[in-house]
JSON list of C-alpha atoms in Angstrom, two decimals:
[
{"chain": "A", "resi": 1, "resn": "UNK", "atom": "CA", "xyz": [-71.22, 107.25, -125.96]},
{"chain": "A", "resi": 2, "resn": "UNK", "atom": "CA", "xyz": [-67.55, 106.66, -125.18]},
{"chain": "A", "resi": 3, "resn": "UNK", "atom": "CA", "xyz": [-64.75, 107.13, -127.68]},
{"chain": "A", "resi": 4, "resn": "UNK", "atom": "CA", "xyz": [-61.36, 105.58, -127.12]},
{"chain": "A", "resi": 5, "resn": "UNK", "atom": "CA", "xyz": [-58.52, 107.26, -128.95]},
{"chain": "A", "resi": 6, "resn": "UNK", "atom": "CA", "xyz": [-55.47, 105.11, -129.58]},
{"chain": "A", "resi": 7, "resn": "UNK", "atom": "CA", "xyz": [-51.97, 106.24, -130.48]},
{"chain": "A", "resi": 8, "resn": "UNK", "atom": "CA", "xyz": [-50.39, 103.05, -131.90]},
{"chain": "A", "resi": 9, "resn": "UNK", "atom": "CA", "xyz": [-46.72, 102.17, -131.81]},
{"chain": "A", "resi": 10, "resn": "UNK", "atom": "CA", "xyz": [-44.68, 99.10, -132.64]},
{"chain": "A", "resi": 11, "resn": "UNK", "atom": "CA", "xyz": [-44.28, 97.88, -129.05]},
{"chain": "A", "resi": 12, "resn": "UNK", "atom": "CA", "xyz": [-47.05, 99.66, -127.11]},
{"chain": "A", "resi": 13, "resn": "UNK", "atom": "CA", "xyz": [-50.34, 101.44, -127.74]},
{"chain": "A", "resi": 14, "resn": "UNK", "atom": "CA", "xyz": [-51.65, 104.35, -125.66]},
{"chain": "A", "resi": 15, "resn": "UNK", "atom": "CA", "xyz": [-55.42, 104.63, -125.12]},
{"chain": "A", "resi": 16, "resn": "UNK", "atom": "CA", "xyz": [-57.51, 107.51, -123.78]},
{"chain": "A", "resi": 17, "resn": "UNK", "atom": "CA", "xyz": [-61.27, 107.27, -123.15]},
{"chain": "A", "resi": 18, "resn": "UNK", "atom": "CA", "xyz": [-63.44, 110.38, -123.52]},
{"chain": "A", "resi": 19, "resn": "UNK", "atom": "CA", "xyz": [-67.18, 111.00, -123.24]},
{"chain": "A", "resi": 20, "resn": "UNK", "atom": "CA", "xyz": [-69.40, 112.48, -125.96]},
{"chain": "A", "resi": 21, "resn": "UNK", "atom": "CA", "xyz": [-68.35, 116.00, -124.90]},
{"chain": "A", "resi": 22, "resn": "UNK", "atom": "CA", "xyz": [-64.66, 115.14, -125.20]},
{"chain": "A", "resi": 23, "resn": "UNK", "atom": "CA", "xyz": [-63.95, 115.03, -121.46]},
{"chain": "A", "resi": 24, "resn": "UNK", "atom": "CA", "xyz": [-61.34, 112.49, -120.41]},
{"chain": "A", "resi": 25, "resn": "UNK", "atom": "CA", "xyz": [-62.92, 109.73, -118.32]},
{"chain": "A", "resi": 26, "resn": "UNK", "atom": "CA", "xyz": [-59.82, 108.23, -116.72]},
{"chain": "A", "resi": 27, "resn": "UNK", "atom": "CA", "xyz": [-56.06, 108.19, -116.86]},
{"chain": "A", "resi": 28, "resn": "UNK", "atom": "CA", "xyz": [-54.47, 107.02, -120.13]},
{"chain": "A", "resi": 29, "resn": "UNK", "atom": "CA", "xyz": [-53.66, 103.35, -120.50]},
{"chain": "A", "resi": 30, "resn": "UNK", "atom": "CA", "xyz": [-50.38, 102.15, -122.01]},
{"chain": "A", "resi": 31, "resn": "UNK", "atom": "CA", "xyz": [-50.62, 98.53, -123.11]},
{"chain": "A", "resi": 32, "resn": "UNK", "atom": "CA", "xyz": [-48.10, 96.19, -124.75]},
{"chain": "A", "resi": 33, "resn": "UNK", "atom": "CA", "xyz": [-48.70, 95.31, -128.37]},
{"chain": "A", "resi": 34, "resn": "UNK", "atom": "CA", "xyz": [-48.79, 91.56, -127.76]},
{"chain": "A", "resi": 35, "resn": "UNK", "atom": "CA", "xyz": [-51.24, 88.64, -127.69]},
{"chain": "A", "resi": 36, "resn": "UNK", "atom": "CA", "xyz": [-52.99, 90.02, -124.58]},
{"chain": "A", "resi": 37, "resn": "UNK", "atom": "CA", "xyz": [-53.66, 93.45, -126.11]},
{"chain": "A", "resi": 38, "resn": "UNK", "atom": "CA", "xyz": [-57.35, 93.02, -126.95]},
{"chain": "A", "resi": 39, "resn": "UNK", "atom": "CA", "xyz": [-58.23, 91.40, -123.63]},
{"chain": "A", "resi": 40, "resn": "UNK", "atom": "CA", "xyz": [-56.48, 94.12, -121.64]},
{"chain": "A", "resi": 41, "resn": "UNK", "atom": "CA", "xyz": [-58.20, 96.90, -123.60]},
{"chain": "A", "resi": 42, "resn": "UNK", "atom": "CA", "xyz": [-61.66, 95.32, -123.32]},
{"chain": "A", "resi": 43, "resn": "UNK", "atom": "CA", "xyz": [-61.28, 94.71, -119.58]},
{"chain": "A", "resi": 44, "resn": "UNK", "atom": "CA", "xyz": [-60.13, 98.33, -119.11]},
{"chain": "A", "resi": 45, "resn": "UNK", "atom": "CA", "xyz": [-63.00, 99.86, -121.10]},
{"chain": "A", "resi": 46, "resn": "UNK", "atom": "CA", "xyz": [-65.63, 97.72, -119.29]},
{"chain": "A", "resi": 47, "resn": "UNK", "atom": "CA", "xyz": [-64.61, 99.38, -116.01]},
{"chain": "A", "resi": 48, "resn": "UNK", "atom": "CA", "xyz": [-65.13, 102.81, -117.59]},
{"chain": "A", "resi": 49, "resn": "UNK", "atom": "CA", "xyz": [-68.03, 102.52, -120.03]},
{"chain": "A", "resi": 50, "resn": "UNK", "atom": "CA", "xyz": [-70.32, 99.95, -118.37]},
{"chain": "A", "resi": 51, "resn": "UNK", "atom": "CA", "xyz": [-72.90, 99.25, -121.10]},
{"chain": "A", "resi": 52, "resn": "UNK", "atom": "CA", "xyz": [-72.35, 102.51, -122.99]},
{"chain": "A", "resi": 53, "resn": "UNK", "atom": "CA", "xyz": [-71.54, 102.05, -126.69]},
{"chain": "A", "resi": 54, "resn": "UNK", "atom": "CA", "xyz": [-67.83, 102.44, -127.45]},
{"chain": "A", "resi": 55, "resn": "UNK", "atom": "CA", "xyz": [-66.15, 103.61, -130.63]},
{"chain": "A", "resi": 56, "resn": "UNK", "atom": "CA", "xyz": [-62.46, 102.80, -130.96]},
{"chain": "A", "resi": 57, "resn": "UNK", "atom": "CA", "xyz": [-60.63, 105.51, -132.90]},
{"chain": "A", "resi": 58, "resn": "UNK", "atom": "CA", "xyz": [-57.12, 104.60, -134.04]},
{"chain": "A", "resi": 59, "resn": "UNK", "atom": "CA", "xyz": [-54.56, 106.96, -135.51]},
{"chain": "A", "resi": 60, "resn": "UNK", "atom": "CA", "xyz": [-54.04, 105.82, -139.08]},
{"chain": "A", "resi": 61, "resn": "UNK", "atom": "CA", "xyz": [-50.98, 103.65, -138.61]},
{"chain": "A", "resi": 62, "resn": "UNK", "atom": "CA", "xyz": [-52.46, 100.53, -140.13]},
{"chain": "A", "resi": 63, "resn": "UNK", "atom": "CA", "xyz": [-49.09, 98.83, -140.10]},
{"chain": "A", "resi": 64, "resn": "UNK", "atom": "CA", "xyz": [-48.77, 98.95, -136.30]},
{"chain": "A", "resi": 65, "resn": "UNK", "atom": "CA", "xyz": [-52.48, 98.85, -135.53]},
{"chain": "A", "resi": 66, "resn": "UNK", "atom": "CA", "xyz": [-53.98, 96.44, -138.05]},
{"chain": "A", "resi": 67, "resn": "UNK", "atom": "CA", "xyz": [-54.00, 93.48, -135.66]},
{"chain": "A", "resi": 68, "resn": "UNK", "atom": "CA", "xyz": [-55.52, 95.72, -132.97]},
{"chain": "A", "resi": 69, "resn": "UNK", "atom": "CA", "xyz": [-58.26, 96.94, -135.32]},
{"chain": "A", "resi": 70, "resn": "UNK", "atom": "CA", "xyz": [-59.00, 93.41, -136.53]},
{"chain": "A", "resi": 71, "resn": "UNK", "atom": "CA", "xyz": [-59.22, 92.08, -132.98]},
{"chain": "A", "resi": 72, "resn": "UNK", "atom": "CA", "xyz": [-61.56, 94.85, -131.83]},
{"chain": "A", "resi": 73, "resn": "UNK", "atom": "CA", "xyz": [-63.75, 94.42, -134.90]},
{"chain": "A", "resi": 74, "resn": "UNK", "atom": "CA", "xyz": [-63.96, 90.64, -134.46]},
{"chain": "A", "resi": 75, "resn": "UNK", "atom": "CA", "xyz": [-65.15, 91.15, -130.85]},
{"chain": "A", "resi": 76, "resn": "UNK", "atom": "CA", "xyz": [-68.07, 93.23, -132.14]},
{"chain": "A", "resi": 77, "resn": "UNK", "atom": "CA", "xyz": [-66.65, 96.72, -131.65]},
{"chain": "A", "resi": 78, "resn": "UNK", "atom": "CA", "xyz": [-66.81, 99.71, -133.97]},
{"chain": "A", "resi": 79, "resn": "UNK", "atom": "CA", "xyz": [-63.37, 100.85, -135.16]},
{"chain": "A", "resi": 80, "resn": "UNK", "atom": "CA", "xyz": [-62.58, 104.01, -137.13]},
{"chain": "A", "resi": 81, "resn": "UNK", "atom": "CA", "xyz": [-59.32, 105.26, -138.64]},
{"chain": "A", "resi": 82, "resn": "UNK", "atom": "CA", "xyz": [-58.27, 108.85, -137.88]},
{"chain": "A", "resi": 83, "resn": "UNK", "atom": "CA", "xyz": [-55.83, 110.42, -140.38]},
{"chain": "A", "resi": 84, "resn": "UNK", "atom": "CA", "xyz": [-52.65, 111.71, -138.77]},
{"chain": "A", "resi": 85, "resn": "UNK", "atom": "CA", "xyz": [-53.15, 115.23, -140.13]},
{"chain": "A", "resi": 86, "resn": "UNK", "atom": "CA", "xyz": [-56.61, 115.37, -138.51]},
{"chain": "A", "resi": 87, "resn": "UNK", "atom": "CA", "xyz": [-55.21, 114.14, -135.19]},
{"chain": "A", "resi": 88, "resn": "UNK", "atom": "CA", "xyz": [-52.46, 116.79, -135.34]},
{"chain": "A", "resi": 89, "resn": "UNK", "atom": "CA", "xyz": [-55.03, 119.54, -135.90]},
{"chain": "A", "resi": 90, "resn": "UNK", "atom": "CA", "xyz": [-57.02, 118.39, -132.86]},
{"chain": "A", "resi": 91, "resn": "UNK", "atom": "CA", "xyz": [-53.84, 118.13, -130.78]},
{"chain": "A", "resi": 92, "resn": "UNK", "atom": "CA", "xyz": [-53.24, 121.85, -131.44]},
{"chain": "A", "resi": 93, "resn": "UNK", "atom": "CA", "xyz": [-56.86, 122.67, -130.56]},
{"chain": "A", "resi": 94, "resn": "UNK", "atom": "CA", "xyz": [-57.17, 120.64, -127.36]},
{"chain": "A", "resi": 95, "resn": "UNK", "atom": "CA", "xyz": [-53.71, 120.38, -125.79]},
{"chain": "A", "resi": 96, "resn": "UNK", "atom": "CA", "xyz": [-52.96, 123.18, -123.35]},
{"chain": "A", "resi": 97, "resn": "UNK", "atom": "CA", "xyz": [-49.60, 123.86, -124.95]},
{"chain": "A", "resi": 98, "resn": "UNK", "atom": "CA", "xyz": [-49.96, 122.03, -128.25]},
{"chain": "A", "resi": 99, "resn": "UNK", "atom": "CA", "xyz": [-47.20, 119.75, -127.00]},
{"chain": "A", "resi": 100, "resn": "UNK", "atom": "CA", "xyz": [-46.71, 116.25, -128.32]},
{"chain": "A", "resi": 101, "resn": "UNK", "atom": "CA", "xyz": [-46.96, 113.18, -126.12]},
{"chain": "A", "resi": 102, "resn": "UNK", "atom": "CA", "xyz": [-48.58, 109.80, -126.57]},
{"chain": "A", "resi": 103, "resn": "UNK", "atom": "CA", "xyz": [-51.51, 110.51, -124.19]},
{"chain": "A", "resi": 104, "resn": "UNK", "atom": "CA", "xyz": [-52.09, 113.91, -125.81]},
{"chain": "A", "resi": 105, "resn": "UNK", "atom": "CA", "xyz": [-52.05, 112.27, -129.25]},
{"chain": "A", "resi": 106, "resn": "UNK", "atom": "CA", "xyz": [-54.48, 109.54, -128.12]},
{"chain": "A", "resi": 107, "resn": "UNK", "atom": "CA", "xyz": [-56.87, 112.17, -126.73]},
{"chain": "A", "resi": 108, "resn": "UNK", "atom": "CA", "xyz": [-56.58, 114.14, -129.99]},
{"chain": "A", "resi": 109, "resn": "UNK", "atom": "CA", "xyz": [-57.48, 110.98, -131.93]},
{"chain": "A", "resi": 110, "resn": "UNK", "atom": "CA", "xyz": [-60.64, 110.61, -129.82]},
{"chain": "A", "resi": 111, "resn": "UNK", "atom": "CA", "xyz": [-61.56, 114.30, -130.25]},
{"chain": "A", "resi": 112, "resn": "UNK", "atom": "CA", "xyz": [-61.04, 114.05, -134.02]},
{"chain": "A", "resi": 113, "resn": "UNK", "atom": "CA", "xyz": [-63.30, 111.00, -134.20]},
{"chain": "A", "resi": 114, "resn": "UNK", "atom": "CA", "xyz": [-66.07, 112.75, -132.27]},
{"chain": "A", "resi": 115, "resn": "UNK", "atom": "CA", "xyz": [-65.82, 115.84, -134.51]},
{"chain": "A", "resi": 116, "resn": "UNK", "atom": "CA", "xyz": [-65.64, 113.88, -137.78]},
{"chain": "A", "resi": 117, "resn": "UNK", "atom": "CA", "xyz": [-68.46, 111.31, -138.04]},
{"chain": "A", "resi": 118, "resn": "UNK", "atom": "CA", "xyz": [-67.62, 110.27, -141.63]},
{"chain": "A", "resi": 119, "resn": "UNK", "atom": "CA", "xyz": [-64.27, 108.63, -140.90]},
{"chain": "A", "resi": 120, "resn": "UNK", "atom": "CA", "xyz": [-63.31, 105.34, -142.56]},
{"chain": "A", "resi": 121, "resn": "UNK", "atom": "CA", "xyz": [-64.68, 102.35, -140.66]},
{"chain": "A", "resi": 122, "resn": "UNK", "atom": "CA", "xyz": [-62.43, 99.33, -140.31]},
{"chain": "A", "resi": 123, "resn": "UNK", "atom": "CA", "xyz": [-63.76, 96.34, -142.21]},
{"chain": "A", "resi": 124, "resn": "UNK", "atom": "CA", "xyz": [-62.47, 92.88, -143.04]},
{"chain": "A", "resi": 125, "resn": "UNK", "atom": "CA", "xyz": [-63.89, 91.12, -146.07]},
{"chain": "A", "resi": 126, "resn": "UNK", "atom": "CA", "xyz": [-63.42, 87.39, -146.58]},
{"chain": "A", "resi": 127, "resn": "UNK", "atom": "CA", "xyz": [-60.87, 87.68, -149.42]},
{"chain": "A", "resi": 128, "resn": "UNK", "atom": "CA", "xyz": [-58.70, 90.06, -147.42]},
{"chain": "A", "resi": 129, "resn": "UNK", "atom": "CA", "xyz": [-58.91, 87.75, -144.42]},
{"chain": "A", "resi": 130, "resn": "UNK", "atom": "CA", "xyz": [-57.75, 84.78, -146.52]},
{"chain": "A", "resi": 131, "resn": "UNK", "atom": "CA", "xyz": [-54.84, 86.78, -147.97]},
{"chain": "A", "resi": 132, "resn": "UNK", "atom": "CA", "xyz": [-53.76, 87.90, -144.49]},
{"chain": "A", "resi": 133, "resn": "UNK", "atom": "CA", "xyz": [-53.69, 84.30, -143.27]},
{"chain": "A", "resi": 134, "resn": "UNK", "atom": "CA", "xyz": [-51.39, 83.41, -146.17]},
{"chain": "A", "resi": 135, "resn": "UNK", "atom": "CA", "xyz": [-49.14, 86.45, -145.69]},
{"chain": "A", "resi": 136, "resn": "UNK", "atom": "CA", "xyz": [-48.94, 86.22, -141.90]}
]
């Protein structure tokens, strides 16, 4: 099992992939929040995870990350939302100094998702999808 923690921002997202034991599998990836986002992330994770199941854990910034979560879900991926307070607690536990940086936050998101199996799963029902089309 591979868990990808994502620290979302308005212009870029930072992703860190960890194994089931929480060990980082590769260097963090910083990717632009644009139309190519999903393709870049999926290509990146294929080189790391092979055929291993992947859970995408996103820090709960649904404003910046909603399109990301929708895109991952529509490509058949599992997406969970990690509350910011939970991510911050794991940052203190796992970061060597407790310092804040985007890669450290992304890793903390992944660790929180592994440690908390009951997190909210991202879902899109048909009525919400129709409303989003109208609003967007």
